[in-house]
């Protein structure tokens, strides 16, 4: 019997991949999505039906917001039964935040949602956008030997590698290899051949439907510790009205100054119900608060470990959990569990 043609929905939110350079100002500006597709005639060679959806207006990824994440989740959920996979074209600056957020908002994902973009506009001669787009579509349409999606999770494809979305950080503003997942290996490596590392890829419950979530609570803040950080500023952050959680970027394996005022401020915040998550400023490695005395004192102050989470993943996970649960203790407990493969335990 003939097999049904694979269908992929290509969603354009904005970003460098779909930009043109204004001849008068020299600035990059969005152009028509159809013009973008005309720059990739190779798409016509696919044995995959590619439909398109464009956000109006397309936005610079610096303007990405939780509302846009909700819109994107609605778009994917609304078309979920009609397509075998989804490719999202997105600006690189906040792509890791969006991919992390979508990984939480799309529970039990059974189809690929692949984010990609480029460092140079797709109309430029040396663009990296063509390869990123073409391989992303190939991965989004790929099936395993059992006929199911080869990569049923949210990923970022860039520079020859597919990375788990909630493990990924933008590492370079200049190189074509702009993203890396420092604490989790690549899901797919694309060279002369495309190699799928199936044992690293999430396995959904194929007997259950994908469950979308649309509510986020962005009463969260990120701050980094540094030598000389001021007490009054920390206390001001801790006492911010309506603030529910803090992602605190500490030194090394989760260490912080042992100044009594800092520990008192963190204890006070924890007692008031604020969730304080300890994330390392290092790109690689994880928080181990029991390794040194300074980390142990943070535990005593009610700070919880973010393990090897990225900052992007930690802040979007907090938004997601706060949108679902009113009890801060429940959020604390789930922040220390891997719910979408985002941390190593």
Tab-separated table of C-alpha atoms in Angstrom:
chain	number	residue	atom	x	y	z
A	1	UNK	CA	0.000	0.000	0.000
A	2	UNK	CA	1.273	3.544	-0.707
A	3	UNK	CA	2.621	5.407	2.323
A	4	UNK	CA	1.120	8.755	3.308
A	5	UNK	CA	3.236	11.811	2.534
A	6	UNK	CA	4.980	13.290	5.564
A	7	UNK	CA	3.826	16.805	6.465
A	8	UNK	CA	5.828	19.488	8.268
A	9	UNK	CA	4.616	22.903	9.407
A	10	UNK	CA	7.230	25.643	9.099
A	11	UNK	CA	6.547	28.466	11.562
A	12	UNK	CA	8.315	31.804	11.093
A	13	UNK	CA	8.477	34.018	14.193
A	14	UNK	CA	11.222	36.346	12.935
A	15	UNK	CA	14.971	36.483	13.371
A	16	UNK	CA	18.085	36.947	11.248
A	17	UNK	CA	17.288	34.038	8.924
A	18	UNK	CA	14.430	36.021	7.388
A	19	UNK	CA	16.034	39.459	7.377
A	20	UNK	CA	17.091	41.814	4.596
A	21	UNK	CA	19.600	44.644	4.907
A	22	UNK	CA	18.098	48.114	4.488
A	23	UNK	CA	20.184	49.815	1.762
A	24	UNK	CA	19.717	53.252	3.372
A	25	UNK	CA	20.412	52.461	7.050
A	26	UNK	CA	22.354	49.217	6.750
A	27	UNK	CA	20.120	47.719	9.453
A	28	UNK	CA	18.592	44.255	9.212
A	29	UNK	CA	14.812	44.313	8.755
A	30	UNK	CA	12.204	41.554	8.308
A	31	UNK	CA	11.045	40.683	4.815
A	32	UNK	CA	8.237	38.599	3.386
A	33	UNK	CA	8.253	34.915	4.331
A	34	UNK	CA	7.610	33.832	0.756
A	35	UNK	CA	10.795	35.680	-0.235
A	36	UNK	CA	12.640	33.586	2.348
A	37	UNK	CA	11.322	30.361	0.812
A	38	UNK	CA	12.270	31.540	-2.676
A	39	UNK	CA	15.879	31.736	-1.477
A	40	UNK	CA	15.820	27.992	-0.736
A	41	UNK	CA	14.723	26.303	-3.982
A	42	UNK	CA	16.131	23.037	-2.548
A	43	UNK	CA	12.936	22.731	-0.495
A	44	UNK	CA	11.136	21.678	-3.668
A	45	UNK	CA	13.253	18.494	-3.714
A	46	UNK	CA	11.760	17.236	-0.451
A	47	UNK	CA	9.334	14.332	-0.559
A	48	UNK	CA	7.673	16.121	2.354
A	49	UNK	CA	4.713	18.482	2.185
A	50	UNK	CA	5.788	21.766	3.776
A	51	UNK	CA	3.155	24.234	4.878
A	52	UNK	CA	3.978	27.610	6.366
A	53	UNK	CA	2.664	29.846	9.131
A	54	UNK	CA	3.968	33.349	9.832
A	55	UNK	CA	3.699	35.406	12.982
A	56	UNK	CA	2.376	38.865	12.184
A	57	UNK	CA	4.361	40.952	12.517
A	58	UNK	CA	7.598	38.942	12.691
A	59	UNK	CA	9.662	40.080	15.657
A	60	UNK	CA	13.271	40.426	16.679
A	61	UNK	CA	13.938	37.661	19.189
A	62	UNK	CA	14.964	40.304	21.747
A	63	UNK	CA	11.239	41.111	21.928
A	64	UNK	CA	10.241	37.505	22.670
A	65	UNK	CA	7.901	37.168	25.655
A	66	UNK	CA	5.831	34.603	27.592
A	67	UNK	CA	2.782	35.741	25.624
A	68	UNK	CA	4.575	34.829	22.397
A	69	UNK	CA	5.463	31.443	23.871
A	70	UNK	CA	1.786	30.912	24.601
A	71	UNK	CA	0.884	31.938	21.039
A	72	UNK	CA	3.445	29.490	19.679
A	73	UNK	CA	2.131	26.687	21.894
A	74	UNK	CA	-1.409	27.403	20.686
A	75	UNK	CA	-0.191	27.302	17.074
A	76	UNK	CA	1.490	23.916	17.511
A	77	UNK	CA	-1.346	22.440	19.586
A	78	UNK	CA	-3.951	23.680	17.100
A	79	UNK	CA	-2.157	22.020	14.169
A	80	UNK	CA	-0.783	19.046	16.068
A	81	UNK	CA	-2.938	16.355	14.478
A	82	UNK	CA	-2.348	17.683	10.951
A	83	UNK	CA	1.455	17.431	10.814
A	84	UNK	CA	4.223	14.944	11.513
A	85	UNK	CA	6.613	17.591	12.773
A	86	UNK	CA	7.196	21.308	13.260
A	87	UNK	CA	10.120	23.605	12.432
A	88	UNK	CA	10.223	27.005	14.142
A	89	UNK	CA	12.377	29.764	12.620
A	90	UNK	CA	13.477	32.004	15.463
A	91	UNK	CA	16.088	34.629	16.243
A	92	UNK	CA	19.148	33.240	17.966
A	93	UNK	CA	19.371	35.629	20.924
A	94	UNK	CA	16.450	34.140	22.874
A	95	UNK	CA	16.030	30.844	21.034
A	96	UNK	CA	17.233	28.805	24.038
A	97	UNK	CA	14.626	30.496	26.266
A	98	UNK	CA	11.810	29.768	23.816
A	99	UNK	CA	12.879	26.168	23.222
A	100	UNK	CA	13.095	25.607	26.982
A	101	UNK	CA	9.663	27.132	27.588
A	102	UNK	CA	8.045	25.070	24.819
A	103	UNK	CA	9.589	21.872	26.173
A	104	UNK	CA	7.636	22.409	29.396
A	105	UNK	CA	4.455	23.689	27.774
A	106	UNK	CA	4.126	20.697	25.407
A	107	UNK	CA	3.809	17.713	27.742
A	108	UNK	CA	4.276	14.175	26.366
A	109	UNK	CA	5.401	15.478	22.999
A	110	UNK	CA	5.187	12.712	20.385
A	111	UNK	CA	6.362	14.770	17.402
A	112	UNK	CA	9.475	16.856	16.730
A	113	UNK	CA	9.475	20.601	17.377
A	114	UNK	CA	12.774	21.791	15.904
A	115	UNK	CA	14.000	25.363	16.406
A	116	UNK	CA	16.518	26.820	14.013
A	117	UNK	CA	17.690	30.103	12.547
A	118	UNK	CA	20.919	31.569	11.255
A	119	UNK	CA	23.757	33.934	11.978
A	120	UNK	CA	23.515	35.466	8.479
A	121	UNK	CA	20.312	36.275	6.543
A	122	UNK	CA	19.281	33.515	4.164
A	123	UNK	CA	19.606	35.822	1.147
A	124	UNK	CA	23.322	36.417	1.749
A	125	UNK	CA	25.901	34.399	-0.149
A	126	UNK	CA	27.615	32.868	2.911
A	127	UNK	CA	24.430	32.238	4.885
A	128	UNK	CA	24.279	29.329	7.277
A	129	UNK	CA	20.486	29.473	7.086
A	130	UNK	CA	20.020	27.101	4.160
A	131	UNK	CA	21.689	24.099	5.754
A	132	UNK	CA	20.064	24.784	9.110
A	133	UNK	CA	16.607	24.988	7.542
A	134	UNK	CA	16.969	21.995	5.206
A	135	UNK	CA	18.335	19.643	7.867
A	136	UNK	CA	15.780	20.817	10.443
A	137	UNK	CA	12.977	19.873	8.062
A	138	UNK	CA	14.614	16.497	7.387
A	139	UNK	CA	14.831	15.775	11.130
A	140	UNK	CA	11.265	16.992	11.750
A	141	UNK	CA	10.011	14.547	9.105
A	142	UNK	CA	12.202	11.588	10.118
A	143	UNK	CA	10.621	8.372	11.392
A	144	UNK	CA	12.224	5.452	13.215
A	145	UNK	CA	11.994	1.808	12.188
A	146	UNK	CA	8.608	1.536	13.884
A	147	UNK	CA	7.164	4.431	11.889
A	148	UNK	CA	7.141	6.848	14.811
A	149	UNK	CA	8.852	10.231	15.065
A	150	UNK	CA	12.616	9.811	15.374
A	151	UNK	CA	12.962	12.842	17.684
A	152	UNK	CA	9.777	13.377	19.713
A	153	UNK	CA	10.987	16.381	21.692
A	154	UNK	CA	11.829	20.076	21.444
A	155	UNK	CA	15.288	20.594	19.971
A	156	UNK	CA	17.555	23.274	18.549
A	157	UNK	CA	19.318	22.465	15.292
A	158	UNK	CA	22.328	24.619	14.510
A	159	UNK	CA	25.713	24.116	12.922
A	160	UNK	CA	25.347	20.401	12.222
A	161	UNK	CA	23.966	19.350	15.607
A	162	UNK	CA	20.533	18.825	17.141
A	163	UNK	CA	20.536	19.687	20.836
A	164	UNK	CA	17.875	19.181	23.492
A	165	UNK	CA	16.093	22.518	23.684
A	166	UNK	CA	16.086	22.860	27.466
A	167	UNK	CA	19.790	21.970	27.687
A	168	UNK	CA	20.987	24.554	25.202
A	169	UNK	CA	22.736	27.917	25.523
A	170	UNK	CA	23.869	30.375	22.877
A	171	UNK	CA	27.652	30.283	23.088
A	172	UNK	CA	28.728	32.657	20.300
A	173	UNK	CA	27.456	35.755	18.550
A	174	UNK	CA	29.995	35.309	15.738
A	175	UNK	CA	30.458	31.611	14.939
A	176	UNK	CA	28.080	29.546	12.832
A	177	UNK	CA	28.226	26.939	15.599
A	178	UNK	CA	26.270	29.316	17.811
A	179	UNK	CA	24.726	26.870	20.294
A	180	UNK	CA	25.910	24.094	22.585
A	181	UNK	CA	24.442	21.829	25.254
A	182	UNK	CA	27.366	21.638	27.653
A	183	UNK	CA	25.836	19.168	30.090
A	184	UNK	CA	24.076	16.804	27.681
A	185	UNK	CA	25.336	15.161	24.481
A	186	UNK	CA	23.933	15.898	21.017
A	187	UNK	CA	20.716	14.153	19.976
A	188	UNK	CA	21.642	14.162	16.276
A	189	UNK	CA	24.877	14.891	14.414
A	190	UNK	CA	24.563	15.850	10.759
A	191	UNK	CA	27.621	15.526	8.558
A	192	UNK	CA	27.809	13.553	5.337
A	193	UNK	CA	25.165	11.357	6.962
A	194	UNK	CA	22.622	12.178	9.655
A	195	UNK	CA	23.300	10.146	12.815
A	196	UNK	CA	20.477	9.780	15.350
A	197	UNK	CA	21.564	8.939	18.897
A	198	UNK	CA	18.308	7.221	19.808
A	199	UNK	CA	19.359	6.277	23.357
A	200	UNK	CA	19.701	9.998	24.220
A	201	UNK	CA	16.277	11.001	22.905
A	202	UNK	CA	13.230	11.277	25.178
A	203	UNK	CA	10.655	8.489	24.950
A	204	UNK	CA	7.049	9.680	25.331
A	205	UNK	CA	4.060	7.576	26.291
A	206	UNK	CA	2.897	6.782	22.764
A	207	UNK	CA	-0.501	5.656	24.081
A	208	UNK	CA	-1.268	9.067	25.571
A	209	UNK	CA	-1.940	12.352	23.756
A	210	UNK	CA	0.286	15.410	23.847
A	211	UNK	CA	-0.958	17.724	26.574
A	212	UNK	CA	-0.404	21.449	25.927
A	213	UNK	CA	-0.170	24.041	28.700
A	214	UNK	CA	-0.705	27.742	28.122
A	215	UNK	CA	-0.342	29.432	31.497
A	216	UNK	CA	2.947	30.956	32.626
A	217	UNK	CA	3.748	33.071	35.685
A	218	UNK	CA	6.774	35.284	35.078
A	219	UNK	CA	7.174	36.556	38.654
A	220	UNK	CA	10.796	35.430	38.625
A	221	UNK	CA	14.144	37.191	38.437
A	222	UNK	CA	17.743	36.192	37.644
A	223	UNK	CA	20.738	37.713	39.393
A	224	UNK	CA	24.433	36.855	39.420
A	225	UNK	CA	26.644	37.008	42.478
A	226	UNK	CA	29.979	38.802	42.166
A	227	UNK	CA	32.677	39.922	44.592
A	228	UNK	CA	31.484	43.140	46.182
A	229	UNK	CA	27.755	42.654	45.603
A	230	UNK	CA	25.799	45.063	47.806
A	231	UNK	CA	23.544	44.065	50.666
A	232	UNK	CA	20.906	46.739	50.002
A	233	UNK	CA	20.471	45.596	46.381
A	234	UNK	CA	20.069	41.930	47.347
A	235	UNK	CA	17.534	42.816	50.037
A	236	UNK	CA	15.685	45.006	47.537
A	237	UNK	CA	15.429	42.062	45.141
A	238	UNK	CA	14.306	39.653	47.871
A	239	UNK	CA	11.548	42.047	48.963
A	240	UNK	CA	10.273	42.857	45.463
A	241	UNK	CA	6.447	42.800	45.587
A	242	UNK	CA	4.834	39.763	43.893
A	243	UNK	CA	8.209	38.123	43.261
A	244	UNK	CA	7.833	34.364	43.654
A	245	UNK	CA	11.226	32.975	42.693
A	246	UNK	CA	14.865	33.807	42.110
A	247	UNK	CA	17.440	32.117	39.892
A	248	UNK	CA	20.703	32.896	41.675
A	249	UNK	CA	23.861	32.405	39.590
A	250	UNK	CA	26.640	31.410	41.981
A	251	UNK	CA	30.336	30.579	41.678
A	252	UNK	CA	31.784	27.230	40.613
A	253	UNK	CA	29.826	24.271	41.952
A	254	UNK	CA	27.260	26.476	43.667
A	255	UNK	CA	29.254	28.597	46.091
A	256	UNK	CA	28.469	32.059	47.448
A	257	UNK	CA	30.020	34.556	49.865
A	258	UNK	CA	29.508	33.486	53.488
A	259	UNK	CA	28.638	37.019	54.594
A	260	UNK	CA	26.017	36.741	57.368
A	261	UNK	CA	23.849	39.416	55.745
A	262	UNK	CA	23.566	37.380	52.509
A	263	UNK	CA	22.564	34.183	54.278
A	264	UNK	CA	20.083	36.136	56.446
A	265	UNK	CA	18.535	37.731	53.341
A	266	UNK	CA	18.199	34.350	51.606
A	267	UNK	CA	16.689	32.772	54.752
A	268	UNK	CA	14.231	35.636	54.976
A	269	UNK	CA	13.222	35.176	51.367
A	270	UNK	CA	12.734	31.421	51.826
A	271	UNK	CA	10.647	31.958	54.964
A	272	UNK	CA	8.417	34.334	52.976
A	273	UNK	CA	7.738	31.578	50.431
A	274	UNK	CA	10.159	32.675	47.725
A	275	UNK	CA	11.849	29.882	45.770
A	276	UNK	CA	15.591	30.469	45.381
A	277	UNK	CA	17.325	28.214	42.860
A	278	UNK	CA	21.107	27.886	42.787
A	279	UNK	CA	22.596	27.808	39.257
A	280	UNK	CA	26.323	27.836	38.503
A	281	UNK	CA	27.805	30.674	36.462
A	282	UNK	CA	29.976	28.037	34.742
A	283	UNK	CA	28.846	26.819	31.339
A	284	UNK	CA	29.670	23.202	32.197
A	285	UNK	CA	29.237	21.212	35.382
A	286	UNK	CA	26.629	21.257	38.082
A	287	UNK	CA	25.748	22.675	41.467
A	288	UNK	CA	26.854	20.503	44.401
A	289	UNK	CA	26.057	22.473	47.514
A	290	UNK	CA	27.366	19.762	49.847
A	291	UNK	CA	30.920	19.935	48.383
A	292	UNK	CA	32.059	23.116	50.169
A	293	UNK	CA	30.977	24.834	53.348
A	294	UNK	CA	29.728	27.912	51.497
A	295	UNK	CA	27.307	25.784	49.506
A	296	UNK	CA	26.164	23.936	52.606
A	297	UNK	CA	25.236	27.236	54.253
A	298	UNK	CA	23.042	28.049	51.243
A	299	UNK	CA	21.141	24.812	51.825
A	300	UNK	CA	20.583	25.856	55.411
A	301	UNK	CA	19.193	29.159	54.118
A	302	UNK	CA	16.532	27.309	52.099
A	303	UNK	CA	18.223	27.605	48.692
A	304	UNK	CA	17.592	24.612	46.399
A	305	UNK	CA	19.959	23.143	43.844
A	306	UNK	CA	19.408	23.735	40.153
A	307	UNK	CA	21.779	20.811	39.455
A	308	UNK	CA	23.192	21.169	35.905
A	309	UNK	CA	20.335	23.260	34.536
A	310	UNK	CA	20.938	26.138	32.159
A	311	UNK	CA	19.739	29.547	33.262
A	312	UNK	CA	17.275	29.597	30.343
A	313	UNK	CA	15.803	26.289	31.398
A	314	UNK	CA	15.605	27.161	35.100
A	315	UNK	CA	13.778	30.463	34.599
A	316	UNK	CA	11.251	29.060	32.106
A	317	UNK	CA	10.665	25.973	34.261
A	318	UNK	CA	9.848	28.256	37.175
A	319	UNK	CA	7.413	30.236	35.010
A	320	UNK	CA	5.754	26.996	33.930
A	321	UNK	CA	5.483	25.482	37.422
A	322	UNK	CA	4.312	28.748	39.006
A	323	UNK	CA	1.609	28.900	36.363
A	324	UNK	CA	0.369	25.464	37.435
A	325	UNK	CA	0.886	25.330	41.203
A	326	UNK	CA	0.125	27.851	43.958
A	327	UNK	CA	2.059	25.956	46.638
A	328	UNK	CA	5.743	27.006	46.617
A	329	UNK	CA	6.738	23.713	48.264
A	330	UNK	CA	5.285	21.824	45.308
A	331	UNK	CA	7.234	24.047	42.913
A	332	UNK	CA	10.416	23.484	44.948
A	333	UNK	CA	9.957	19.719	44.800
A	334	UNK	CA	9.389	19.700	41.029
A	335	UNK	CA	12.334	22.023	40.421
A	336	UNK	CA	14.518	19.245	41.808
A	337	UNK	CA	13.024	16.611	39.516
A	338	UNK	CA	13.717	16.102	35.818
A	339	UNK	CA	10.329	16.523	34.142
A	340	UNK	CA	11.504	17.010	30.518
A	341	UNK	CA	15.082	15.737	30.608
A	342	UNK	CA	16.337	19.169	31.636
A	343	UNK	CA	18.646	18.140	34.521
A	344	UNK	CA	20.852	15.176	35.370
A	345	UNK	CA	20.070	13.450	38.656
